[in-house]
């Protein structure tokens, strides 16, 4: 009986040890952005948005939002400098978040009237078409298959698949030098399908989260991480001094604001907001205060696509 | 229908991935599970303690956590550059082995003590008793719970998809990233799993009938 008891105690101790060891590991996985935070004093100031008055649109989604007095915006919560939610303060920050706020202001909603909803990549079409969100801003690439289910305003940013490597690793300069290298991306993503093609000759590691890939990159288990350059810029900015983005983007991923497929009026209103804010410089300020912190230069966004 | 026909090669790869990781980890789980059940009933205390520790540790750790340890800790300190398939099968096999072990042990407990005593009285060693007398009789009772365990294993293999293995559920992620409607995709994935799990339960039904004895 005594022995049995001590065996149980030992087992529990081992279990506790592995559990805590793993907890520590996860904590350092790089989910939280370090370095310069958007909106902090060292970063270029983010613009403030004044809600437009007397907006009236003949759009069912807009009317519903007006009636409930709240705008429900879908976003991501796990992409530093793009769409990120600080789990302790519940504050959202990043490029996509700022774009969403800017559009909301132009539609006549103040920041307090925004209700954020985290929507994962896999269920974006469902969330939008079922009306669970009024519009969605979160690294959402416009493509034809998606256009069958949702509408897109924009594009407001032109991303492309790129490579993130450890700073000082000169062996990878772009997509042509990944032969025999280990490249990580997340399961099911389009950049992953691209880099899997035999012409690149890379060996591919597929993980569930980008932060897992970044972790493996930092511990040298993989040599590069590939996905949209905007996401990589976010991680480069969060791990400044350790990681950098190399090469030229090798796919075309225009980001749009996802919204109800048939709501042409709202689509036009959001497109117009994006167009106006690029012209008056607000857009550039947003970029410099978020993604620009990775050191990547500002470029003008692509022309709005009105289909 | 379109979503399947347009993306059939990826679906096939996913299906084969699910089947192969299920098959390999089933073998690992079965061999380890029976061995550890043997440890747990053996007269040697250290083996018994090892068996208890193994079951406690593997059965109570969430599978995702086991995968995390296998993918982020094991390669770093033990075997760098091990293939994801091997790591995944090991994680899944180790996890399931603890359940197999407990099922086998419960089977062993249904064999009347007299059987083991009789075996010992004619001079059989512990290993012989287990192999020749006890385990064959235990098998019958163990088969129904084992079939549930292996069906659960099939579905648990979906977690391997998040760790660099091609499998059925990963195909769903690919399709939804491409923007296909989620419902037909899920139906095809479910059908894929049904094929595997029905095969497993069919096989076990067959085994059960073969080993049926009037009691």
Short mmCIF file of C-alpha atoms in Angstrom, two decimals:
data_model
loop_
_atom_site.label_atom_id
_atom_site.label_comp_id
_atom_site.label_asym_id
_atom_site.label_seq_id
_atom_site.Cartn_x
_atom_site.Cartn_y
_atom_site.Cartn_z
CA UNK A 1 0.00 0.00 0.00
CA UNK A 2 2.78 2.37 0.92
CA UNK A 3 4.64 1.59 -2.28
CA UNK A 4 1.51 2.04 -4.31
CA UNK A 5 0.99 5.46 -2.83
CA UNK A 6 4.52 6.62 -3.56
CA UNK A 7 4.22 5.32 -7.11
CA UNK A 8 1.10 7.39 -7.58
CA UNK A 9 2.83 10.44 -6.15
CA UNK A 10 5.79 9.90 -8.49
CA UNK A 11 3.50 9.56 -11.48
CA UNK A 12 1.71 12.76 -10.63
CA UNK A 13 5.02 14.55 -10.13
CA UNK A 14 6.26 13.43 -13.56
CA UNK A 15 3.00 14.49 -15.13
CA UNK A 16 3.13 17.87 -13.46
CA UNK A 17 6.71 18.34 -14.61
CA UNK A 18 5.97 17.57 -18.24
CA UNK A 19 2.89 19.76 -18.11
CA UNK A 20 4.75 22.75 -16.74
CA UNK A 21 7.71 22.22 -19.05
CA UNK A 22 5.35 22.33 -21.95
CA UNK A 23 3.54 25.35 -20.63
CA UNK A 24 6.79 27.26 -20.59
CA UNK A 25 7.47 26.20 -24.12
CA UNK A 26 4.13 27.40 -25.33
CA UNK A 27 4.46 30.69 -23.58
CA UNK A 28 7.51 31.57 -25.62
CA UNK A 29 5.95 30.48 -28.89
CA UNK A 30 5.85 34.05 -30.14
CA UNK A 31 2.11 34.58 -30.14
CA UNK A 32 2.57 37.93 -28.50
CA UNK A 33 4.21 40.66 -30.45
CA UNK A 34 7.33 42.00 -28.82
CA UNK A 35 9.46 44.86 -30.03
CA UNK A 36 7.66 48.05 -30.93
CA UNK A 37 3.95 47.71 -30.39
CA UNK A 38 1.50 49.49 -32.65
CA UNK A 39 0.29 52.59 -30.89
CA UNK A 40 3.22 52.70 -28.44
CA UNK A 41 5.23 55.88 -28.05
CA UNK A 42 8.16 54.84 -30.29
CA UNK A 43 5.88 53.85 -33.16
CA UNK A 44 4.60 56.38 -35.70
CA UNK A 45 1.24 57.64 -34.44
CA UNK A 46 -1.87 55.94 -35.71
CA UNK A 47 -4.58 58.18 -37.12
CA UNK A 48 -7.79 58.81 -35.21
CA UNK A 49 -11.09 58.44 -36.98
CA UNK A 50 -14.11 60.68 -36.68
CA UNK A 51 -17.38 58.99 -37.38
CA UNK A 52 -19.17 60.47 -40.37
CA UNK A 53 -22.57 61.97 -39.66
CA UNK A 54 -25.88 61.37 -41.40
CA UNK A 55 -24.80 58.35 -43.37
CA UNK A 56 -27.72 56.72 -45.06
CA UNK A 57 -27.29 53.72 -47.26
CA UNK A 58 -29.91 51.64 -48.98
CA UNK A 59 -28.27 48.48 -47.75
CA UNK A 60 -29.96 45.75 -45.68
CA UNK A 61 -26.81 44.99 -43.68
CA UNK A 62 -26.21 48.67 -42.91
CA UNK A 63 -29.84 49.26 -41.89
CA UNK A 64 -29.74 46.30 -39.54
CA UNK A 65 -26.50 47.55 -37.99
CA UNK A 66 -27.95 51.04 -37.59
CA UNK A 67 -31.02 49.61 -35.90
CA UNK A 68 -29.06 47.62 -33.35
CA UNK A 69 -26.68 50.58 -32.93
CA UNK A 70 -23.67 48.34 -33.31
CA UNK A 71 -21.50 47.22 -36.14
CA UNK A 72 -20.28 43.64 -35.92
CA UNK A 73 -16.88 43.24 -37.52
CA UNK A 74 -15.17 39.90 -38.05
CA UNK A 75 -11.39 39.82 -37.60
CA UNK A 76 -8.51 37.58 -36.69
CA UNK A 77 -6.99 37.51 -33.24
CA UNK A 78 -3.71 35.66 -33.69
CA UNK A 79 -1.77 37.65 -36.26
CA UNK A 80 0.55 40.20 -34.70
CA UNK A 81 0.52 43.61 -36.41
CA UNK A 82 -2.40 42.56 -38.63
CA UNK A 83 -5.29 41.34 -36.54
CA UNK A 84 -4.23 40.69 -32.99
CA UNK A 85 -6.08 40.51 -29.70
CA UNK A 86 -4.16 40.89 -26.50
CA UNK A 87 -5.62 38.12 -24.37
CA UNK A 88 -5.06 39.98 -21.09
CA UNK A 89 -6.48 43.37 -22.04
CA UNK A 90 -8.85 42.18 -24.82
CA UNK A 91 -7.55 45.05 -26.93
CA UNK A 92 -7.24 44.57 -30.65
CA UNK A 93 -4.48 46.03 -32.72
CA UNK A 94 -2.98 45.82 -36.18
CA UNK A 95 -3.30 46.84 -39.78
CA UNK A 96 -6.55 45.00 -40.53
CA UNK A 97 -8.09 46.24 -37.30
CA UNK A 98 -7.25 49.86 -38.19
CA UNK A 99 -8.67 49.42 -41.68
CA UNK A 100 -11.85 48.02 -40.16
CA UNK A 101 -12.12 50.95 -37.73
CA UNK A 102 -11.50 53.45 -40.53
CA UNK A 103 -14.26 51.95 -42.65
CA UNK A 104 -16.59 51.85 -39.66
CA UNK A 105 -15.99 55.56 -39.05
CA UNK A 106 -16.80 56.35 -42.66
CA UNK A 107 -20.02 54.40 -42.30
CA UNK A 108 -20.90 56.56 -39.29
CA UNK A 109 -20.01 54.25 -36.42
CA UNK A 110 -17.77 55.34 -33.56
CA UNK A 111 -15.18 53.01 -32.13
CA UNK A 112 -17.44 52.26 -29.18
CA UNK A 113 -20.14 51.05 -31.53
CA UNK A 114 -17.96 48.30 -32.92
CA UNK A 115 -18.41 44.76 -31.71
CA UNK A 116 -15.46 42.57 -32.67
CA UNK A 117 -15.86 38.93 -33.47
CA UNK A 118 -12.97 36.53 -33.99
CA UNK A 119 -13.58 34.40 -37.06
CA UNK A 120 -11.10 31.74 -38.17
CA UNK A 121 -10.12 31.29 -41.79
CA UNK A 122 -12.11 28.09 -42.21
CA UNK A 123 -15.50 29.57 -41.41
CA UNK A 124 -15.26 33.04 -42.94
CA UNK A 125 -17.66 32.40 -45.81
CA UNK A 126 -20.20 30.87 -43.45
CA UNK A 127 -19.97 33.72 -40.94
CA UNK A 128 -20.45 36.33 -43.64
CA UNK A 129 -23.21 34.65 -45.62
CA UNK A 130 -25.15 33.75 -42.48
CA UNK A 131 -24.99 37.38 -41.34
CA UNK A 132 -23.02 36.68 -38.17
CA UNK A 133 -20.73 39.58 -39.06
CA UNK A 134 -21.52 42.75 -40.98
CA UNK A 135 -18.16 42.74 -42.68
CA UNK A 136 -14.87 40.94 -42.27
CA UNK A 137 -11.33 42.28 -42.35
CA UNK A 138 -8.64 39.67 -41.84
CA UNK A 139 -6.04 38.82 -44.52
CA UNK A 140 -8.90 37.78 -46.77
CA UNK A 141 -7.65 37.05 -50.28
CA UNK A 142 -10.12 37.80 -53.05
CA UNK A 143 -10.60 34.79 -55.32
CA UNK A 144 -13.24 33.46 -57.70
CA UNK A 145 -14.33 30.47 -55.64
CA UNK A 146 -15.00 32.76 -52.67
CA UNK A 147 -16.80 35.31 -54.82
CA UNK A 148 -19.49 32.68 -55.36
CA UNK A 149 -20.34 32.92 -51.67
CA UNK A 150 -19.40 36.40 -50.48
CA UNK A 151 -18.79 39.87 -51.83
CA UNK A 152 -15.50 41.75 -51.69
CA UNK A 153 -14.78 45.45 -51.35
CA UNK A 154 -11.26 46.48 -52.18
CA UNK A 155 -8.60 45.23 -52.59
CA UNK A 156 -6.99 47.40 -49.94
CA UNK A 157 -3.62 45.66 -49.85
CA UNK A 158 -1.67 43.51 -52.24
CA UNK A 159 0.03 40.68 -50.43
CA UNK A 160 1.95 37.79 -51.88
CA UNK A 161 3.56 34.66 -50.53
CA UNK A 162 7.07 35.34 -49.31
CA UNK A 163 9.71 33.80 -47.08
CA UNK A 164 10.63 34.54 -43.48
CA UNK A 165 14.11 33.44 -42.42
CA UNK A 166 16.48 33.89 -39.51
CA UNK A 167 18.45 37.08 -39.73
CA UNK A 168 21.93 36.34 -41.03
CA UNK A 169 20.91 33.19 -42.88
CA UNK A 170 22.14 34.11 -46.37
CA UNK A 171 21.45 30.76 -47.99
CA UNK A 172 17.83 31.63 -48.75
CA UNK A 173 17.36 34.65 -50.97
CA UNK A 174 13.97 33.91 -52.45
CA UNK A 175 11.79 31.20 -53.89
CA UNK A 176 14.57 29.93 -56.16
CA UNK A 177 16.90 29.05 -53.33
CA UNK A 178 14.65 26.88 -51.16
CA UNK A 179 15.73 23.63 -52.83
CA UNK A 180 16.36 21.01 -50.12
CA UNK A 181 15.43 23.47 -47.37
CA UNK A 182 12.72 22.91 -44.80
CA UNK A 183 9.90 25.36 -45.31
CA UNK A 184 7.02 25.65 -42.86
CA UNK A 185 3.48 26.87 -43.37
CA UNK A 186 0.04 26.14 -41.98
CA UNK A 187 -2.14 23.26 -43.05
CA UNK A 188 -4.39 24.09 -45.96
CA UNK A 189 -2.97 27.50 -46.83
CA UNK A 190 -2.50 28.52 -50.45
CA UNK A 191 1.20 29.49 -50.13
CA UNK A 192 1.78 25.99 -48.85
CA UNK A 193 0.21 24.50 -51.99
CA UNK A 194 2.45 26.76 -54.07
CA UNK A 195 5.73 25.90 -52.34
CA UNK A 196 4.83 22.17 -52.46
CA UNK A 197 5.17 22.20 -56.26
CA UNK A 198 8.13 20.09 -57.35
CA UNK A 199 9.79 22.97 -59.21
CA UNK A 200 10.78 24.57 -55.90
CA UNK A 201 12.26 21.37 -54.45
CA UNK A 202 11.62 22.36 -50.85
CA UNK A 203 10.70 19.89 -48.14
CA UNK A 204 7.53 21.09 -46.49
CA UNK A 205 6.48 21.12 -42.85
CA UNK A 206 2.78 21.80 -42.19
CA UNK A 207 1.72 22.96 -38.75
CA UNK A 208 -1.51 24.24 -37.28
CA UNK A 209 -0.51 27.80 -36.43
CA UNK A 210 1.93 30.33 -37.83
CA UNK A 211 3.27 30.87 -34.35
CA UNK A 212 4.26 27.16 -34.29
CA UNK A 213 6.15 27.65 -37.53
CA UNK A 214 7.89 30.77 -36.21
CA UNK A 215 8.84 28.83 -33.07
CA UNK A 216 10.39 26.06 -35.18
CA UNK A 217 12.20 28.66 -37.23
CA UNK A 218 13.68 30.24 -34.12
CA UNK A 219 14.82 26.83 -32.81
CA UNK A 220 16.31 25.98 -36.24
CA UNK A 221 14.07 23.01 -36.89
CA UNK A 222 12.95 24.61 -40.14
CA UNK A 223 14.83 27.04 -42.40
CA UNK A 224 12.03 29.29 -43.56
CA UNK A 225 8.36 30.08 -43.05
CA UNK A 226 6.19 30.94 -46.01
CA UNK A 227 2.85 32.72 -46.22
CA UNK A 228 1.54 36.15 -47.22
CA UNK A 229 4.26 38.76 -46.80
CA UNK A 230 1.98 40.88 -44.60
CA UNK A 231 1.71 38.12 -42.00
CA UNK A 232 5.46 37.52 -42.18
CA UNK A 233 6.15 41.23 -41.78
CA UNK A 234 4.09 41.09 -38.62
CA UNK A 235 6.22 38.29 -37.19
CA UNK A 236 9.43 39.98 -38.34
CA UNK A 237 8.35 43.12 -36.52
CA UNK A 238 7.45 41.13 -33.42
CA UNK A 239 10.86 39.40 -33.41
CA UNK A 240 12.90 42.31 -34.66
CA UNK A 241 16.59 41.54 -34.87
CA UNK A 242 16.01 37.81 -35.12
CA UNK A 243 13.89 37.30 -38.22
CA UNK A 244 13.58 38.97 -41.59
CA UNK A 245 11.50 38.72 -44.75
CA UNK A 246 13.46 38.01 -47.94
CA UNK A 247 12.87 37.95 -51.67
CA UNK A 248 10.07 39.03 -53.89
CA UNK A 249 6.47 37.88 -53.29
CA UNK A 250 5.78 34.92 -55.57
CA UNK A 251 2.00 34.73 -55.52
CA UNK A 252 -0.73 37.32 -55.83
CA UNK A 253 -3.03 37.75 -52.82
CA UNK A 254 -5.16 40.88 -53.00
CA UNK A 255 -6.87 41.43 -49.65
CA UNK A 256 -10.47 42.51 -49.64
CA UNK A 257 -13.12 43.35 -47.08
CA UNK A 258 -15.53 40.44 -47.09
CA UNK A 259 -19.25 41.19 -46.92
CA UNK A 260 -22.64 39.94 -47.96
CA UNK A 261 -22.65 38.81 -51.59
CA UNK A 262 -25.72 40.71 -52.73
CA UNK A 263 -25.19 43.94 -50.82
CA UNK A 264 -23.81 46.05 -53.67
CA UNK A 265 -24.52 49.34 -51.89
CA UNK A 266 -22.46 48.49 -48.84
CA UNK A 267 -19.69 47.14 -51.05
CA UNK A 268 -19.56 50.40 -52.95
CA UNK A 269 -19.56 52.41 -49.71
CA UNK A 270 -16.63 50.45 -48.29
CA UNK A 271 -14.71 50.63 -51.55
CA UNK A 272 -15.22 54.38 -51.61
CA UNK A 273 -14.01 54.70 -48.03
CA UNK A 274 -10.86 52.75 -48.89
CA UNK A 275 -10.25 54.86 -51.99
CA UNK A 276 -10.74 58.18 -50.18
CA UNK A 277 -8.52 57.23 -47.26
CA UNK A 278 -5.70 56.20 -49.55
CA UNK A 279 -5.94 59.62 -51.20
CA UNK A 280 -5.94 61.65 -47.99
CA UNK A 281 -3.02 59.75 -46.48
CA UNK A 282 -4.83 58.02 -43.61
CA UNK A 283 -4.06 54.66 -45.18
CA UNK A 284 -0.35 55.39 -45.33
CA UNK A 285 -0.34 56.42 -41.67
CA UNK A 286 -2.04 53.16 -40.75
CA UNK A 287 0.57 51.17 -42.64
CA UNK A 288 3.47 53.00 -41.05
CA UNK A 289 2.03 52.54 -37.58
CA UNK A 290 1.55 48.78 -38.01
CA UNK A 291 3.10 46.67 -40.78
CA UNK A 292 5.65 49.36 -41.59
CA UNK A 293 7.36 48.65 -38.25
CA UNK A 294 8.90 45.53 -39.80
CA UNK A 295 11.06 47.83 -41.92
CA UNK A 296 9.30 47.06 -45.19
CA UNK A 297 8.72 50.16 -47.32
CA UNK A 298 5.25 51.55 -47.98
CA UNK A 299 3.81 50.94 -51.43
CA UNK A 300 0.52 52.23 -52.78
CA UNK A 301 -2.32 49.69 -52.62
CA UNK A 302 -3.78 48.29 -55.87
CA UNK A 303 -6.69 50.01 -57.59
CA UNK A 304 -10.16 49.25 -56.25
CA UNK A 305 -11.86 46.51 -58.18
CA UNK A 306 -15.50 47.27 -58.91
CA UNK A 307 -17.21 44.18 -60.22
CA UNK B 1 -19.90 16.78 -55.81
CA UNK B 2 -17.72 19.31 -57.63
CA UNK B 3 -15.57 19.92 -54.63
CA UNK B 4 -14.57 16.24 -54.59
CA UNK B 5 -14.06 15.81 -58.33
CA UNK B 6 -12.08 19.04 -58.72
CA UNK B 7 -9.79 18.18 -55.85
CA UNK B 8 -9.66 14.43 -56.02
CA UNK B 9 -5.85 13.95 -55.85
CA UNK B 10 -5.69 15.94 -52.60
CA UNK B 11 -8.65 14.02 -51.18
CA UNK B 12 -7.03 10.71 -52.12
CA UNK B 13 -3.75 11.75 -50.47
CA UNK B 14 -5.69 12.72 -47.35
CA UNK B 15 -7.57 9.43 -47.28
CA UNK B 16 -4.38 7.41 -47.74
CA UNK B 17 -2.74 9.53 -45.04
CA UNK B 18 -5.52 8.83 -42.56
CA UNK B 19 -5.49 5.11 -43.34
CA UNK B 20 -1.72 4.76 -43.07
CA UNK B 21 -1.27 6.74 -39.86
CA UNK B 22 -4.19 4.82 -38.35
CA UNK B 23 -2.71 1.49 -39.41
CA UNK B 24 0.83 2.20 -38.20
CA UNK B 25 -0.22 3.66 -34.86
CA UNK B 26 -2.71 0.82 -34.33
CA UNK B 27 0.13 -1.68 -34.61
CA UNK B 28 2.28 0.38 -32.21
CA UNK B 29 -0.64 0.70 -29.79
CA UNK B 30 -1.51 -2.98 -29.91
CA UNK B 31 2.03 -4.26 -29.38
CA UNK B 32 2.88 -1.73 -26.68
CA UNK B 33 -0.53 -2.03 -25.03
CA UNK B 34 -0.36 -5.82 -24.66
CA UNK B 35 3.25 -5.64 -23.43
CA UNK B 36 2.41 -3.02 -20.84
CA UNK B 37 -0.68 -4.92 -19.71
CA UNK B 38 1.74 -7.81 -19.14
CA UNK B 39 3.95 -5.48 -17.09
CA UNK B 40 0.98 -4.37 -15.01
CA UNK B 41 0.04 -7.89 -13.96
CA UNK B 42 3.60 -9.18 -13.66
CA UNK B 43 5.09 -10.25 -10.31
CA UNK B 44 8.07 -7.88 -10.75
CA UNK B 45 7.41 -4.60 -8.88
CA UNK B 46 9.52 -2.23 -11.06
CA UNK B 47 7.73 -3.46 -14.19
CA UNK B 48 4.39 -2.92 -12.48
CA UNK B 49 5.34 0.61 -11.48
CA UNK B 50 6.53 1.37 -14.98
CA UNK B 51 3.23 0.08 -16.39
CA UNK B 52 1.19 2.19 -13.97
CA UNK B 53 3.26 5.28 -14.69
CA UNK B 54 2.94 4.77 -18.44
CA UNK B 55 -0.84 4.41 -18.32
CA UNK B 56 -1.29 7.34 -15.95
CA UNK B 57 0.92 9.60 -18.01
CA UNK B 58 -0.32 8.71 -21.49
CA UNK B 59 -3.98 8.34 -20.68
CA UNK B 60 -4.30 11.61 -18.78
CA UNK B 61 -2.30 13.88 -21.06
CA UNK B 62 -4.37 15.57 -23.77
CA UNK B 63 -3.42 14.17 -27.15
CA UNK B 64 -2.65 17.61 -28.56
CA UNK B 65 -0.19 18.16 -25.73
CA UNK B 66 1.49 14.83 -26.49
CA UNK B 67 1.78 15.88 -30.13
CA UNK B 68 3.28 19.20 -29.07
CA UNK B 69 5.87 17.41 -26.95
CA UNK B 70 6.69 15.02 -29.78
CA UNK B 71 7.02 17.78 -32.35
CA UNK B 72 8.67 20.56 -30.40
CA UNK B 73 10.64 18.84 -27.65
CA UNK B 74 11.61 15.37 -28.88
CA UNK B 75 13.34 16.51 -32.11
CA UNK B 76 15.21 19.16 -30.23
CA UNK B 77 16.74 16.95 -27.56
CA UNK B 78 16.60 13.42 -28.95
CA UNK B 79 16.12 12.81 -32.64
CA UNK B 80 16.50 15.85 -34.87
CA UNK B 81 15.05 15.51 -38.33
CA UNK B 82 12.67 12.65 -37.62
CA UNK B 83 9.86 12.50 -40.15
CA UNK B 84 6.49 13.92 -39.09
CA UNK B 85 4.83 10.64 -40.00
CA UNK B 86 7.00 8.69 -37.55
CA UNK B 87 6.58 11.31 -34.81
CA UNK B 88 2.83 11.43 -35.37
CA UNK B 89 2.43 7.66 -35.36
CA UNK B 90 4.47 7.40 -32.18
CA UNK B 91 2.44 10.07 -30.38
CA UNK B 92 -0.84 8.51 -31.46
CA UNK B 93 0.40 4.97 -30.81
CA UNK B 94 1.74 5.75 -27.33
CA UNK B 95 -1.46 7.54 -26.38
CA UNK B 96 -3.70 4.72 -27.58
CA UNK B 97 -1.46 2.03 -26.07
CA UNK B 98 -2.52 3.13 -22.60
CA UNK B 99 -6.17 2.50 -23.48
CA UNK B 100 -5.34 -0.84 -25.10
CA UNK B 101 -3.38 -1.79 -21.99
CA UNK B 102 -6.34 -1.14 -19.71
CA UNK B 103 -8.72 -3.04 -21.99
CA UNK B 104 -6.36 -6.02 -22.08
CA UNK B 105 -5.89 -5.87 -18.31
CA UNK B 106 -9.63 -5.94 -17.77
CA UNK B 107 -9.75 -8.95 -20.09
CA UNK B 108 -7.04 -10.67 -18.08
CA UNK B 109 -9.07 -10.06 -14.92
CA UNK B 110 -12.01 -12.00 -16.37
CA UNK B 111 -9.92 -15.19 -16.61
CA UNK B 112 -10.50 -17.17 -13.43
CA UNK B 113 -7.55 -17.17 -11.09
CA UNK B 114 -7.60 -20.96 -11.05
CA UNK B 115 -6.40 -21.00 -14.66
CA UNK B 116 -3.20 -19.16 -13.81
CA UNK B 117 -2.71 -21.23 -10.67
CA UNK B 118 -3.16 -24.46 -12.62
CA UNK B 119 -0.64 -23.27 -15.20
CA UNK B 120 1.85 -22.42 -12.51
CA UNK B 121 1.34 -25.76 -10.78
CA UNK B 122 2.41 -27.64 -13.92
CA UNK B 123 5.61 -25.59 -13.94
CA UNK B 124 4.93 -22.83 -16.44
CA UNK B 125 6.79 -19.56 -16.04
CA UNK B 126 4.88 -16.26 -15.78
CA UNK B 127 5.48 -15.44 -19.45
CA UNK B 128 4.29 -18.88 -20.54
CA UNK B 129 1.19 -18.67 -18.34
CA UNK B 130 0.30 -15.32 -19.86
CA UNK B 131 1.01 -16.33 -23.44
CA UNK B 132 -0.41 -19.85 -23.53
CA UNK B 133 -3.17 -19.84 -20.92
CA UNK B 134 -4.39 -16.39 -19.90
CA UNK B 135 -4.16 -14.14 -22.98
CA UNK B 136 -5.95 -16.52 -25.39
CA UNK B 137 -8.87 -16.67 -22.97
CA UNK B 138 -8.77 -12.93 -22.35
CA UNK B 139 -8.87 -12.10 -26.08
CA UNK B 140 -12.59 -12.82 -26.42
CA UNK B 141 -13.58 -10.25 -23.82
CA UNK B 142 -11.08 -7.70 -25.06
CA UNK B 143 -12.27 -7.55 -28.65
CA UNK B 144 -15.38 -5.36 -28.30
CA UNK B 145 -13.65 -2.59 -26.28
CA UNK B 146 -10.63 -2.77 -28.61
CA UNK B 147 -12.82 -2.05 -31.61
CA UNK B 148 -14.05 1.14 -29.91
CA UNK B 149 -10.49 2.12 -29.10
CA UNK B 150 -9.35 1.74 -32.69
CA UNK B 151 -12.32 3.68 -34.01
CA UNK B 152 -11.44 6.46 -31.58
CA UNK B 153 -7.85 6.24 -32.81
CA UNK B 154 -8.99 6.77 -36.40
CA UNK B 155 -10.76 9.95 -35.45
CA UNK B 156 -7.92 11.11 -33.20
CA UNK B 157 -5.62 10.89 -36.22
CA UNK B 158 -7.18 14.19 -37.35
CA UNK B 159 -4.89 15.89 -34.84
CA UNK B 160 -1.88 14.57 -36.74
CA UNK B 161 -3.04 16.73 -39.63
CA UNK B 162 -2.15 19.84 -37.68
CA UNK B 163 1.40 18.48 -37.35
CA UNK B 164 2.62 18.14 -40.89
CA UNK B 165 0.80 14.94 -41.89
CA UNK B 166 -1.50 14.66 -44.88
CA UNK B 167 -4.85 13.32 -43.74
CA UNK B 168 -8.56 13.67 -44.42
CA UNK B 169 -9.37 16.50 -42.07
CA UNK B 170 -6.45 18.51 -43.46
CA UNK B 171 -8.18 18.34 -46.83
CA UNK B 172 -11.11 20.18 -45.25
CA UNK B 173 -8.77 23.01 -44.23
CA UNK B 174 -7.40 23.21 -47.75
CA UNK B 175 -10.88 23.33 -49.26
CA UNK B 176 -12.17 25.99 -46.90
CA UNK B 177 -9.07 28.08 -47.56
CA UNK B 178 -9.91 27.86 -51.25
CA UNK B 179 -13.39 29.08 -50.40
CA UNK B 180 -15.59 26.05 -51.02
CA UNK B 181 -18.87 25.76 -49.17
CA UNK B 182 -18.20 24.09 -45.86
CA UNK B 183 -21.10 21.62 -45.78
CA UNK B 184 -20.35 19.42 -48.82
CA UNK B 185 -16.69 19.39 -47.76
CA UNK B 186 -17.61 18.09 -44.32
CA UNK B 187 -19.90 15.47 -45.83
CA UNK B 188 -17.07 14.06 -47.93
CA UNK B 189 -14.67 14.09 -44.99
CA UNK B 190 -17.25 12.32 -42.84
CA UNK B 191 -17.81 9.71 -45.53
CA UNK B 192 -14.06 9.14 -45.74
CA UNK B 193 -13.89 8.52 -42.00
CA UNK B 194 -16.97 6.28 -42.14
CA UNK B 195 -15.27 4.03 -44.69
CA UNK B 196 -12.30 3.56 -42.36
CA UNK B 197 -14.30 3.11 -39.16
CA UNK B 198 -16.84 0.74 -40.75
CA UNK B 199 -13.97 -1.38 -42.02
CA UNK B 200 -12.53 -1.52 -38.53
CA UNK B 201 -15.82 -2.43 -36.86
CA UNK B 202 -16.48 -5.02 -39.61
CA UNK B 203 -13.11 -6.64 -39.01
CA UNK B 204 -13.72 -6.80 -35.29
CA UNK B 205 -17.23 -8.18 -35.79
CA UNK B 206 -15.64 -10.94 -37.86
CA UNK B 207 -13.04 -11.64 -35.20
CA UNK B 208 -15.71 -11.70 -32.53
CA UNK B 209 -17.68 -14.31 -34.42
CA UNK B 210 -14.61 -16.44 -34.99
CA UNK B 211 -13.76 -16.49 -31.32
CA UNK B 212 -17.27 -16.99 -30.05
CA UNK B 213 -17.50 -19.73 -27.45
CA UNK B 214 -20.51 -20.88 -25.52
CA UNK B 215 -20.11 -20.00 -21.90
#
